[in-house]
Amino acid sequence: MSGHSGRFRRWLSRAPGRSAFPGVTPAGSGTGDQQDERPAGAGGPQHIRSSLATRSVAREVFLLQLVLVVLLVAAAVVAIVVQAQRDTMTDARHRTLAAAESFAHSWGLQEALNSDNPTAKLQPLAEAARKASGVDAIIVYKLDGITLTHSDPRQIGKHVIGPYAEAARGKPFTRTFEGALGLSVVSAAPVKDSSGKVIAIVAAPVTVEKVQKSVNQQLPIFLGTAVGALALAGGGAGLVSRRLRRQTHGLGPAEMTRMYEHHDAVLHAVREGVLILGHDGRLLLANDEARRLLDLPADAEGRHVGDLGLDHRTAELLASDRIATDEVHLAQDRLLAVNKRSTTPYGAHQGSVVTLRDTTELRWLSGRAEVARERLRLLYDAGVRIGSTLNVERTTEELAQVAVPRFADIVTVELLDPVLKGEEPVVAGAELCRTAIAGLAPDHPLYPVGELIRFVPGTPAAGVDQVRSMVEPDLAGSSDWRSQDPERARRILEHGVHSLAVVPLRARGVVLGLVDFWRSRSSPPFDDEDLSFAEELAGRAAVGIDNARRYTRERTMAMTLQRSLMPRGLPDQDALEVAHRYLPAQAGVGGDWFDVIPLPGARVALVIGDVVGHGLHAAATMGRLRIAVHNFSALDLSPDELLGHLDELVTHIDVQDEDTKDGPAITGATCLYVVYDSVSGRVTAATAGHLPPAVAYSDGRVEFLHSPVSPPLGLGTSLPFETAELSLPEGSRLVLYTDGLVENRSRDLDAGLETLRAALAGPDRTPEDTCATVMQSLLPARSADDVALLVARTRRLDPAHVAEWDVPRDPAAVGPVRNACVSQLTDWGLQHIAYGTELILSELITNAIRYGAEPIHVRLLHTRSTLISEVSDGSSTSPHIRQAKDTDEDGRGLFLVAQFAEHWGTRYSPRGKTIWAAQAVGPDSLPSEEEPQEDLLSRWEDSEEW
């Protein structure tokens, strides 16, 4: 036993760092606290080391379990050893005492003691009993201490001294002593005769070591069992630790502590409600805030959400599998934002977690923020929509429309009457005119649009120049407001209107009018905050109205100027049947213009032009160009020469404008000049950057008369202008137009020209019908540029009304030609002007023969209202009319021509010049009677010029 106990003690006292269990690395071995990277569930020592090396609750629990098991096994071993020693001593006592008493009471012992040789009889019996009982010896003593039997025969017969007094007195005893063989136990029992007298003593000694050997034989079995139990306990602790490690997700004690602290914070400190629900709709956990928000009972956990007295909609959401994000639910007087998510991805048990936030105050704040955001958006929309057309009335309509219904249910706008006319607002004595209403049906009781309103003194809007922004939250209780028109006020109240905000439209410190915001029905009454916003809105609108007012004034002035500069009527002439259209742009007055100018020789000039830009400058420039064209056409210049002079004039004007800084240059002006001769049917055209005219024939064909390309006026290129000529049959239509007709943002120039060609094609139409068809086909709904259109249908002068003669350069030829002309006038029925015509032709032919050059040609043209006399020669010498003095011998010829002709003039051609004189053919065209014909004739005969 002692050997076994020593080994056990040595086993317990192994050096630190050595484990009694193979495959386990003890704490502090220097391997670190790194977890094995083997997958979870892998067995073997490596997995156990990984489990132990993990800093987690599982590791701590495993180590604690292992230490407890080791301590328990060690305590059990110590207890067993102590108990084995105790049992050994007890067994030795019991064994020796039993052996001594059994031998002392054996049959035949007294007889053997009384025999002559007791040793011989008792020694074999004693040896047999010793072997059977397992004691060291069975010793029989006499009362005198002489040994009768002994395991050692040498001791027989010797005297033994020992504590046998008690046995001699008849009582058995047991004693422990330290003998030569070590610690021993001896028991003694008296041997009595039949009378009860002690006659001998039987002693049975045994050494403790001998008894202990039998116990030590069982110790390996016990230790093996203990080791097996330790291994079983360690494996069980490892399995439990592994499961605990999975349950705690590898969290260490500090993390677990923080987790439980957070758990307590969520339950008690977080100001957001948290609910955890099972898959069956039962409440598993609710923190303090959730209990407060939902007013949950104390025993709410474990109960179904439908039994907690919640709102039906809320209970339905909590019990369902539906996911929710910031859903607003009512809980008593609170508005809760509810979020619900499933816990399936984050836990082994199916369920859901719900968070609750009290958004009652947040809803109020967000509502205020939403109102502010909506008003900012309204101001932005007002800035975009108000003032888009620069029209005063339209701007007020946009103000009313943008505020309804986002700010007011009804909006009315009144402006001072001068503002509508584009004039400066004059408040004193001015009336307000209602210009816009939005938000009411046609049968509304308010003043209609267009009605002049004069407010009664004492009403909120009285004194427009002094009125300030004001609010009437309750119109029913406002006597001042009702005093304006009691009957109308009653009808307005019956329509449900209950609140009014009046704001002046003020720009540049001047009041332009008023804007009234009305609310009706369930809309809340206006307050001071609403009034501030209304002032901001009205201020922005007032700027747009003032801009439109000033633009209206400028546009009115420009239109007045343009009307004064544009032709008010077409001149009377026989060469063309003319119709026209002019449409100003939506943006304002532009620089498009046209003109029809009668020319001598039964000719007509058609002019159309375009000045880039809009407004006063464009209109003034257009007038300057039109006057210049009239002046140049009076010189009877060819189209290319006229445009050349016009280009020089524009360049000169640009230089002057740049020096004086009066305005932008005219550069960009275009012009088309077309001359039609009704005698020959020939058309001559020249263009300065303008679109070509279209020619529509009576058979339906349409073509464009493309002149050589020339730059616009005023570029200073000094390039000559060229002409294009074309003979037209009678009834053809010449179409002149500006680019606003054929070109816009949605249609390019080529497409516009093709559309114009299609509109002109087809059966013959009058110029008026042609204008209507073209405008209907090509004019956009809202033109960004002004449009000018001129359509002229050609007429031919009857050849019977044309007479021509070639005159040789001989003074004697004057008489015959003059007589022939008088004869022709008789044929035409113009005898009443024959005398004047004879004088005119005599003077012109004589001057051509005297001062001109051959060839000399005379032509008479009889139109509907005019007789034109023309004398041409090959000289370019220009005649000049002058007042002849009494001492002058010549100089009176052209004076006589001017007396008998309404108009006269000179035109030049590549072949020379032509002097013409036009006479009216009416009955009132007789020569003046103030001077006798003889006197005029005598003056004519003596006159010489050139």
mmCIF file of N, CA and C in Angstrom, residues 92 153 308 724:
data_model
loop_
_atom_site.group_PDB
_atom_site.id
_atom_site.type_symbol
_atom_site.label_atom_id
_atom_site.label_comp_id
_atom_site.label_asym_id
_atom_site.label_seq_id
_atom_site.Cartn_x
_atom_site.Cartn_y
_atom_site.Cartn_z
ATOM 1 N N ALA A 92 -6.928 -6.210 10.584
ATOM 2 C CA ALA A 92 -5.913 -6.939 11.386
ATOM 3 C C ALA A 92 -6.436 -7.259 12.776
ATOM 4 N N PRO A 153 9.175 -22.719 15.649
ATOM 5 C CA PRO A 153 9.344 -23.795 16.658
ATOM 6 C C PRO A 153 10.412 -23.460 17.686
ATOM 7 N N LEU A 308 -52.822 41.350 -25.958
ATOM 8 C CA LEU A 308 -52.171 42.406 -25.173
ATOM 9 C C LEU A 308 -52.911 43.733 -25.242
ATOM 10 N N ALA A 724 -31.120 89.214 -111.383
ATOM 11 C CA ALA A 724 -31.652 88.076 -112.123
ATOM 12 C C ALA A 724 -32.907 88.546 -112.839
#
